[in-house]
PDB file of C-alpha atoms in Angstrom:
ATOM      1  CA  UNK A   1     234.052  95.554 -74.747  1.00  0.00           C
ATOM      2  CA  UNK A   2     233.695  98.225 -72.416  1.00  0.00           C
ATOM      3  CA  UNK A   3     230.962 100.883 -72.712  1.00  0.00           C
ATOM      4  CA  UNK A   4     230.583 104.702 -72.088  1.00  0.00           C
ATOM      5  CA  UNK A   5     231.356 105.401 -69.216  1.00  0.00           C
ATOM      6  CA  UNK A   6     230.582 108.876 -67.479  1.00  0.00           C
ATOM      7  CA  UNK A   7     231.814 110.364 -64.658  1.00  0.00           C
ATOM      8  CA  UNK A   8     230.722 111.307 -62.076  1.00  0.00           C
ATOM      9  CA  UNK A   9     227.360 109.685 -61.888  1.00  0.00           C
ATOM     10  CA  UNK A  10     225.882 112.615 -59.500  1.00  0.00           C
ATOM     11  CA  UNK A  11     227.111 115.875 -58.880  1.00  0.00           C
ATOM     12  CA  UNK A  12     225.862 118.794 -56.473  1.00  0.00           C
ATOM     13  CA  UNK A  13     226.962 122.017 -57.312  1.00  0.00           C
ATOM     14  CA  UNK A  14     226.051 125.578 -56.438  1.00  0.00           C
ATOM     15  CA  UNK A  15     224.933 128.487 -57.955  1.00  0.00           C
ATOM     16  CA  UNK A  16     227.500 130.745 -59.960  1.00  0.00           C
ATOM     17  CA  UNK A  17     229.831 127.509 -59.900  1.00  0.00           C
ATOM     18  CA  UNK A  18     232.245 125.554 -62.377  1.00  0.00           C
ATOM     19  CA  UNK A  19     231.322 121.894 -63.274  1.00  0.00           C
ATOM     20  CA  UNK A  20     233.341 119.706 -65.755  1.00  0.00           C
ATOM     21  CA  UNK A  21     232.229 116.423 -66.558  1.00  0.00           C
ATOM     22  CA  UNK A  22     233.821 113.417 -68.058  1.00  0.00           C
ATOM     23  CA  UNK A  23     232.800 110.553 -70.942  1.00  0.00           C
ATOM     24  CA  UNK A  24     235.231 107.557 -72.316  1.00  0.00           C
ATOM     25  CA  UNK A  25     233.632 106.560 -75.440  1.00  0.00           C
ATOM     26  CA  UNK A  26     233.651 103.049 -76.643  1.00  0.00           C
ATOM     27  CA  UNK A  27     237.360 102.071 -77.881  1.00  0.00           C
ATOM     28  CA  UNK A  28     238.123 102.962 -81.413  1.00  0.00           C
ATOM     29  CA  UNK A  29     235.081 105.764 -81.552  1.00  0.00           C
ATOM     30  CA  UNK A  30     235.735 108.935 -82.282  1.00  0.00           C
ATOM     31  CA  UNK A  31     232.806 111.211 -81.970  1.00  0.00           C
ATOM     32  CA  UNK A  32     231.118 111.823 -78.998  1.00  0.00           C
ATOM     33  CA  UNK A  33     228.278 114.006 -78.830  1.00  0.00           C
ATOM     34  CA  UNK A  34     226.307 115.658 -75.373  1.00  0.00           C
ATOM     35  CA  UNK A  35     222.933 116.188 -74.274  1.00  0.00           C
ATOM     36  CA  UNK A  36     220.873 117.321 -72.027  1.00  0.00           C
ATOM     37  CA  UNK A  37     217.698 115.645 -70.410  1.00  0.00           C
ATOM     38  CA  UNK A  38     215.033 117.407 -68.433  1.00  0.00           C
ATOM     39  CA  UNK A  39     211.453 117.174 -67.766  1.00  0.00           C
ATOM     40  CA  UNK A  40     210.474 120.233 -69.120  1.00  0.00           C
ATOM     41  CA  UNK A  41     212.559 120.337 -71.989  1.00  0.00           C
ATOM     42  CA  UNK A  42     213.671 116.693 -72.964  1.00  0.00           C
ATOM     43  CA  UNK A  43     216.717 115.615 -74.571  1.00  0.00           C
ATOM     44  CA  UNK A  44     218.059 118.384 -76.519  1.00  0.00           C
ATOM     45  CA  UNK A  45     221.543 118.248 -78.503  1.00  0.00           C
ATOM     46  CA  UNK A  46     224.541 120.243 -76.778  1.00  0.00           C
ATOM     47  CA  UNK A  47     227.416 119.899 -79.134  1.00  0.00           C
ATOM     48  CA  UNK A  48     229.302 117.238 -80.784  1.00  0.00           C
ATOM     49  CA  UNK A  49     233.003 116.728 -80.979  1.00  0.00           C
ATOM     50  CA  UNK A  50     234.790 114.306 -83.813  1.00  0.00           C
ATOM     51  CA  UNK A  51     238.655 113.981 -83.728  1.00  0.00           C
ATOM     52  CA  UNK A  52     239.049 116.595 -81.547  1.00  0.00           C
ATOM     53  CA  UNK A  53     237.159 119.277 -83.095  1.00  0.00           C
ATOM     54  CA  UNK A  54     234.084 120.089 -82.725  1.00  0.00           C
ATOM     55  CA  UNK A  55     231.922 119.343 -85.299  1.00  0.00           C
ATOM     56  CA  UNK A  56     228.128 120.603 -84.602  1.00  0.00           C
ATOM     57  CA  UNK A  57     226.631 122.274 -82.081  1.00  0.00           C
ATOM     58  CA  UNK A  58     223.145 123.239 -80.410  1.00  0.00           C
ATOM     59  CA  UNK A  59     221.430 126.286 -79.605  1.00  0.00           C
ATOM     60  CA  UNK A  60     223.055 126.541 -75.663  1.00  0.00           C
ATOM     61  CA  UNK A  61     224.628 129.511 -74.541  1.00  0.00           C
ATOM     62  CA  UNK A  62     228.383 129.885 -74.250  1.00  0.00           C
ATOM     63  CA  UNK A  63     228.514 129.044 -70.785  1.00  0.00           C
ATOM     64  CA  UNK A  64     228.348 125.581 -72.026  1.00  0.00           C
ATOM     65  CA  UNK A  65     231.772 124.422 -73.833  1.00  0.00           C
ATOM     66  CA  UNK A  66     233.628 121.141 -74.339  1.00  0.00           C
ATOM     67  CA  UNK A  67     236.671 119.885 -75.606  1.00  0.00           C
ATOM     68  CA  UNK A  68     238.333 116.145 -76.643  1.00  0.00           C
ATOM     69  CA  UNK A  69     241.436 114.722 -76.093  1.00  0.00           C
ATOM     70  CA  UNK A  70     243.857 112.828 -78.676  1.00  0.00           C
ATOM     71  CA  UNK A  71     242.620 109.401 -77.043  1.00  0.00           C
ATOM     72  CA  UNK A  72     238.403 110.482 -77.968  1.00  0.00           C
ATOM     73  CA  UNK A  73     237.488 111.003 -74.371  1.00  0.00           C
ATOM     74  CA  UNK A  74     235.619 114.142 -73.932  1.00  0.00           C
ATOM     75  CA  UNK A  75     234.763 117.130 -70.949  1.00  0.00           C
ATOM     76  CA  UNK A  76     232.367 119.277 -70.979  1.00  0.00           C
ATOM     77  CA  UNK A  77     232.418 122.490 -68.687  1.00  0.00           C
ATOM     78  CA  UNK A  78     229.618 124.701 -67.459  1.00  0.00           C
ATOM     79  CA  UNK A  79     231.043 128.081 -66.322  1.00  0.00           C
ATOM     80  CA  UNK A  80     228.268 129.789 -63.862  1.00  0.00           C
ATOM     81  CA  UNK A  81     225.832 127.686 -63.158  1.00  0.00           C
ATOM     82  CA  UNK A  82     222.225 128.607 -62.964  1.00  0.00           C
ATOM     83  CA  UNK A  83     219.368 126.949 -61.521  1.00  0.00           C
ATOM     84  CA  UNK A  84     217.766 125.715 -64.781  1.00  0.00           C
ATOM     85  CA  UNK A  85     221.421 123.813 -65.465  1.00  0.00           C
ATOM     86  CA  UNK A  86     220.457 120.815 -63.062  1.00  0.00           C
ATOM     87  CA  UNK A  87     220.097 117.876 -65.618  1.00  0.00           C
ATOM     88  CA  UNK A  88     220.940 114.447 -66.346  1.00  0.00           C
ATOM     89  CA  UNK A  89     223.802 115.078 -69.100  1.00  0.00           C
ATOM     90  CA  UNK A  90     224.112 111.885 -71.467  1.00  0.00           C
ATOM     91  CA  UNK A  91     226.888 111.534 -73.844  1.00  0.00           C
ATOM     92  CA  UNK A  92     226.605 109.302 -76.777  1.00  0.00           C
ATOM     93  CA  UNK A  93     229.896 107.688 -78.998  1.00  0.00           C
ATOM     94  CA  UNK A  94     230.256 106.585 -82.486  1.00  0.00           C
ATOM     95  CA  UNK A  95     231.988 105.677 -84.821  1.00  0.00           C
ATOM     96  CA  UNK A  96     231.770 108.610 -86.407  1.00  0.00           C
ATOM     97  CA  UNK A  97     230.411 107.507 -89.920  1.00  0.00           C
ATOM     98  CA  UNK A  98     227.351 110.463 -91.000  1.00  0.00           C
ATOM     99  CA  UNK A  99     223.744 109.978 -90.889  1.00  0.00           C
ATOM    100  CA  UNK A 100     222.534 106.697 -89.093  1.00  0.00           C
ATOM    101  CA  UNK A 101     225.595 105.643 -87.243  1.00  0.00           C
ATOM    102  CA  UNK A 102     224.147 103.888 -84.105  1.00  0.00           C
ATOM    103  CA  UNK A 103     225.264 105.708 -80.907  1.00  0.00           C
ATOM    104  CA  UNK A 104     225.549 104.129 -77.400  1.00  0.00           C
ATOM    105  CA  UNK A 105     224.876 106.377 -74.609  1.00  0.00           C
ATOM    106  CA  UNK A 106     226.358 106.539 -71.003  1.00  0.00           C
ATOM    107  CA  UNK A 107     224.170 106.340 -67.758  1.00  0.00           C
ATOM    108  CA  UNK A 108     225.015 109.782 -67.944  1.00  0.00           C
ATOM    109  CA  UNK A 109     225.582 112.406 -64.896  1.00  0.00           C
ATOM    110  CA  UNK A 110     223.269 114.184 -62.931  1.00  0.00           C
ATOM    111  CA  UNK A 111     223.837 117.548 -62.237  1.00  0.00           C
ATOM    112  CA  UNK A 112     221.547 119.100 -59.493  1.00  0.00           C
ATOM    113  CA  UNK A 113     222.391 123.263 -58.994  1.00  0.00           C
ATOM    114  CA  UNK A 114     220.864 124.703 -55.773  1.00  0.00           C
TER     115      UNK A 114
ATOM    116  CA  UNK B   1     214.103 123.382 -87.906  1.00  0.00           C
ATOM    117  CA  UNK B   2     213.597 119.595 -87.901  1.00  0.00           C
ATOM    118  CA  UNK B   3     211.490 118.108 -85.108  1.00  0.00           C
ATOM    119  CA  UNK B   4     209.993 115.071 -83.948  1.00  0.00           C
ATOM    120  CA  UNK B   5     206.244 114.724 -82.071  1.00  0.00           C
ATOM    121  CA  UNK B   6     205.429 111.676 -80.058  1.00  0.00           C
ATOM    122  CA  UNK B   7     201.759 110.431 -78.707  1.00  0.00           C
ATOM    123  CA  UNK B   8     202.143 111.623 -74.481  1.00  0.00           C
ATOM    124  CA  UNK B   9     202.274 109.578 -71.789  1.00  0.00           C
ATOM    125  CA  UNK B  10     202.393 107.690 -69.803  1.00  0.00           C
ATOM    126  CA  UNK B  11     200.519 104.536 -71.481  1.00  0.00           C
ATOM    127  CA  UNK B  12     199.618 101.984 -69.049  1.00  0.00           C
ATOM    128  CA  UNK B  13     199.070  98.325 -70.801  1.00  0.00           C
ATOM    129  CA  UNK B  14     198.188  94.597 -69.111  1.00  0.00           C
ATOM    130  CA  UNK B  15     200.705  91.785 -69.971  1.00  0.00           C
ATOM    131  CA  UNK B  16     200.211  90.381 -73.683  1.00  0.00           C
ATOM    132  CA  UNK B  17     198.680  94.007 -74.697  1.00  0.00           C
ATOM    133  CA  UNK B  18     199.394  95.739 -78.220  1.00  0.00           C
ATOM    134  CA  UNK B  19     201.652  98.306 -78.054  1.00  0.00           C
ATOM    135  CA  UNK B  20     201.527 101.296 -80.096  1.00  0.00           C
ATOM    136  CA  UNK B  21     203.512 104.536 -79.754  1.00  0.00           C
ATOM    137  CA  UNK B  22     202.777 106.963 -82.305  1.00  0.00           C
ATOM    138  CA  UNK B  23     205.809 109.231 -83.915  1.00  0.00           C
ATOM    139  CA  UNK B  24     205.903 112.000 -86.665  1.00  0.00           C
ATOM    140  CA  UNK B  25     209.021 114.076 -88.120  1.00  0.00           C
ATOM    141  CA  UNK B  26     209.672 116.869 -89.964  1.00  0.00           C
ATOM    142  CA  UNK B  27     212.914 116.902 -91.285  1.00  0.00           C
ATOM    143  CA  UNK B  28     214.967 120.172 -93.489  1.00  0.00           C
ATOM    144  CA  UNK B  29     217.060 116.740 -95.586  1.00  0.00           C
ATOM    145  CA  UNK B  30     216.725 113.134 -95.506  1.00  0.00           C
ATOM    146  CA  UNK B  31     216.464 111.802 -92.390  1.00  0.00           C
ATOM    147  CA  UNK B  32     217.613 108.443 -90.399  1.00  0.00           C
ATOM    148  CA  UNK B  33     214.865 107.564 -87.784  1.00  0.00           C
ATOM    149  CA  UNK B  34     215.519 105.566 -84.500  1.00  0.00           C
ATOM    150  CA  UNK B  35     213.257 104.427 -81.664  1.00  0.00           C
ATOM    151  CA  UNK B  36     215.824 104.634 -78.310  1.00  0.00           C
ATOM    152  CA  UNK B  37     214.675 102.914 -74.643  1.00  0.00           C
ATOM    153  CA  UNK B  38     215.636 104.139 -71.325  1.00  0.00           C
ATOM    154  CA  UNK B  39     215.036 102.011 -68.457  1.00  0.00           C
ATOM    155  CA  UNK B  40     215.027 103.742 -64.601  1.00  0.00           C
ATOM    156  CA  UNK B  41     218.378 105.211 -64.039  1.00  0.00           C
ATOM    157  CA  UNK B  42     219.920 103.949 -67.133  1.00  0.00           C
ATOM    158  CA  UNK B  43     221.024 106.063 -70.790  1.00  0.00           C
ATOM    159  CA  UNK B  44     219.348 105.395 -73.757  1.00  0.00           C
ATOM    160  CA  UNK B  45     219.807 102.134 -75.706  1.00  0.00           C
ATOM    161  CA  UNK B  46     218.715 101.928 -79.891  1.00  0.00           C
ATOM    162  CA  UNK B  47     215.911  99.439 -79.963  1.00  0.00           C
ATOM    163  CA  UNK B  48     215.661  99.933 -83.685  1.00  0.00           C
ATOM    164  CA  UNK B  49     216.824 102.038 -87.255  1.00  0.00           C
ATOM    165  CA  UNK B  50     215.359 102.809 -90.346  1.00  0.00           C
ATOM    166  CA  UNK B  51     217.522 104.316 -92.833  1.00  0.00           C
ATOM    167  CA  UNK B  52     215.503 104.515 -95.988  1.00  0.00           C
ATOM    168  CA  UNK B  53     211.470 104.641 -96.985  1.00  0.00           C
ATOM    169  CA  UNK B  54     209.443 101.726 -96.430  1.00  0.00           C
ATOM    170  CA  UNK B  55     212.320 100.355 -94.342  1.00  0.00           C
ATOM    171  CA  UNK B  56     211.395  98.469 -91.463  1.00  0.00           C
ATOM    172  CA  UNK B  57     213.630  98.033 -88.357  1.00  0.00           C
ATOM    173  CA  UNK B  58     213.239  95.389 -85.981  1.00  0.00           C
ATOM    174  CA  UNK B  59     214.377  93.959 -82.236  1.00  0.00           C
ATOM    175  CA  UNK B  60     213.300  92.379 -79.645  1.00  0.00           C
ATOM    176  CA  UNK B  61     209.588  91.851 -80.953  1.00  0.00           C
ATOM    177  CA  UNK B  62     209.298  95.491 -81.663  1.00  0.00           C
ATOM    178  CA  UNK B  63     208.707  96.586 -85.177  1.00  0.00           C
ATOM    179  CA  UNK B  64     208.786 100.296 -86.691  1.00  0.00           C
ATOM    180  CA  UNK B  65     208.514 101.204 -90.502  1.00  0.00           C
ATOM    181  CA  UNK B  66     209.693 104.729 -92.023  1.00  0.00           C
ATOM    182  CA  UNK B  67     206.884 105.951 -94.072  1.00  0.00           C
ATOM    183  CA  UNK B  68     207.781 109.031 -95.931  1.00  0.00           C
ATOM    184  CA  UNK B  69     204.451 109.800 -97.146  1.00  0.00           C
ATOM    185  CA  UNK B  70     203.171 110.472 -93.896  1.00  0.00           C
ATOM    186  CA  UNK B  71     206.655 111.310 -92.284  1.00  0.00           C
ATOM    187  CA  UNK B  72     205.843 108.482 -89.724  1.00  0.00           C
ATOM    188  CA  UNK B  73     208.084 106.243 -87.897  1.00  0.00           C
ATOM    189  CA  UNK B  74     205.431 104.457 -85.686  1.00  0.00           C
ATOM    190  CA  UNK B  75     206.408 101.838 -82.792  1.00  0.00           C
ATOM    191  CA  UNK B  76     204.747  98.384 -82.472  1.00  0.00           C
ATOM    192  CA  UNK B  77     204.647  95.063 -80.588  1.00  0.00           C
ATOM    193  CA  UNK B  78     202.707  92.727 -80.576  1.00  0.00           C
ATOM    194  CA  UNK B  79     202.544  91.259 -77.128  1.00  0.00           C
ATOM    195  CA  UNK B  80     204.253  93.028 -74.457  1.00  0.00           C
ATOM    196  CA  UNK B  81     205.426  92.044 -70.853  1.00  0.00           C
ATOM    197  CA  UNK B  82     206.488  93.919 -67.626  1.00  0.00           C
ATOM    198  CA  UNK B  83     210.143  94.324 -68.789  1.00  0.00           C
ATOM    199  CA  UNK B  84     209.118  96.278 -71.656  1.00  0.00           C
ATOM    200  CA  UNK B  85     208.431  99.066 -69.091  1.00  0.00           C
ATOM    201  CA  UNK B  86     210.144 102.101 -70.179  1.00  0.00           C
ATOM    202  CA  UNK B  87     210.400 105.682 -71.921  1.00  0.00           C
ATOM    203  CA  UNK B  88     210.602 105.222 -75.319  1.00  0.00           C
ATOM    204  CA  UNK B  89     212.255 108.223 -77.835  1.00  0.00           C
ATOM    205  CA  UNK B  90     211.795 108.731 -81.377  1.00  0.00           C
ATOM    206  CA  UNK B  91     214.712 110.184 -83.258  1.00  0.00           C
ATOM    207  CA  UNK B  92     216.138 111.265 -86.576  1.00  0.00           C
ATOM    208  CA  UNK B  93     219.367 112.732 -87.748  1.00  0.00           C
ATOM    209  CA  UNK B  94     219.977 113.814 -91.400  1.00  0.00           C
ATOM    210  CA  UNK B  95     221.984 111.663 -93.697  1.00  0.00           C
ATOM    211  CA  UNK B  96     223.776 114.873 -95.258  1.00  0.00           C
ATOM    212  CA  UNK B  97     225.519 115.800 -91.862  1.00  0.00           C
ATOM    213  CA  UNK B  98     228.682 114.931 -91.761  1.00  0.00           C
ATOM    214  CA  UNK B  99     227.853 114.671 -88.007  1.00  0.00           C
ATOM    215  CA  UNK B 100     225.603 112.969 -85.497  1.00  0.00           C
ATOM    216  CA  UNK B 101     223.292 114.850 -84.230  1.00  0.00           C
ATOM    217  CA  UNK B 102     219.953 113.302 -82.843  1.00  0.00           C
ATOM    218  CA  UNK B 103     217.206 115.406 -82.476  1.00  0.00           C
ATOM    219  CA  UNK B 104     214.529 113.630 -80.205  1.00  0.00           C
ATOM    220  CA  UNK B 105     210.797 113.343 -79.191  1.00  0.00           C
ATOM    221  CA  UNK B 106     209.472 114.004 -75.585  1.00  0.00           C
ATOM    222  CA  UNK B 107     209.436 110.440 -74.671  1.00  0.00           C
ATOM    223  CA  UNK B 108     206.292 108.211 -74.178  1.00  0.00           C
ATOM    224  CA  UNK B 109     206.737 106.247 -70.464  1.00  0.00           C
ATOM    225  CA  UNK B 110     205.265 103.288 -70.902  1.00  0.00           C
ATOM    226  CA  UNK B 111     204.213 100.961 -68.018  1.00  0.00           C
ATOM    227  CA  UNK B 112     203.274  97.508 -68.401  1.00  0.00           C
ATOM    228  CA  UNK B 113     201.176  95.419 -65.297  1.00  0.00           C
ATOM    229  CA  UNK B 114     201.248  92.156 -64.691  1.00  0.00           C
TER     230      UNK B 114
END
């Protein structure tokens, strides 16, 4: 069966800018969760949605939001974009089960802000 | 908060070397502990779970076992080869979340010669 798929793959945006990014979990999953990978600060947890609503969440600032649809795909939007922001983003699905629920992650989306 | 330390990188290794990559957690519950792999330009995949003390995961040759008594979760194999070339993460999430939420290690890059 089909993967996670993220979109788009790369993604050059400017300072002060909008970005919204894309993930189709794996059919019949229904949390999806978001992080953020860089080499200064690894892969830290961004938030994590499960039937629509979101169920945890990190320690980002408000700029950083998502949402998920009725079919389990997800977005996630960065209002005014800073520098620091350029990152691969990774999302992850599930089944959705708590606790050790193996998650498979996207190639993710890289995000460069200059 | 809970965490999870990994030995640094990078750890360079000849074909047929022992491979060991150190990891230690604290956790605030009962944690599930994973060892993820992320080849160049690719997400993460699980290489292997523990879910309970003195479990021990396994795949593809490598071999981890969740010691709570020294809150260890250390990565092994025996006899490694160029493909095994990687970053390797050490995770947990807690078994009482109704969520998913991974929280991660800085990665060890491991690079295997021929």
């Amino acid at each position: 069966k089909a993967g996670v798929t993220q979109t788009p793959r790369y993604l050059i945006k400017t300072r002060g800018q909008q970005v919204t990014l894309s993930c189709s979990p794996i059919s019949g999953h229904r949390s999806v969760s978001w992080y953020q990978q860089t080499p200064g600060q690894g892969l830290q947890f961004l938030f994590e949605y499960f039937s629509e609503t979101q169920r945890n969440k990190g320690n980002f600032p408000g700029r950083f939001s998502g949402r998920q649809f009725s079919n389990s795909r997800s977005e996630m939007n960065v209002s005014t974009l800073e520098l620091g922001d350029s990152a691969l983003y990774l999302c992850a699905s599930s089944l959705g089960q708590a606790g050790d629920t193996e998650a498979f992650f996207g190639q993710g989306t890289r995000l460069t802000v200059v | 908060g809970d965490s999870v330390t990994q030995m640094e990188g990078p750890v360079t290794l000849s074909e047929e070397a022992f491979l060991t990559i150190n990891c230690t957690y604290t956790a605030t519950g009962y944690p599930s502990l994973f060892w993820y792999v992320q080849y160049p330009g690719e997400g993460l995949q699980l290489l292997l779970k523990a879910t309970k003390a003195d479990d021990k995961g396994s795949n593809k040759g490598f071999e981890a076992t969740y010691r709570k008594e020294t809150t260890s979760f250390h990565l092994e194999k025996g006899s490694v080869q160029v493909s095994d070339s990687a970053v390797y993460f050490c995770a947990l999430t807690l078994q009482r979340d109704a969520g998913n939420k991974l929280t991660f290690g800085g990665g060890t890059r491991v690079l295997v010669k021929p």
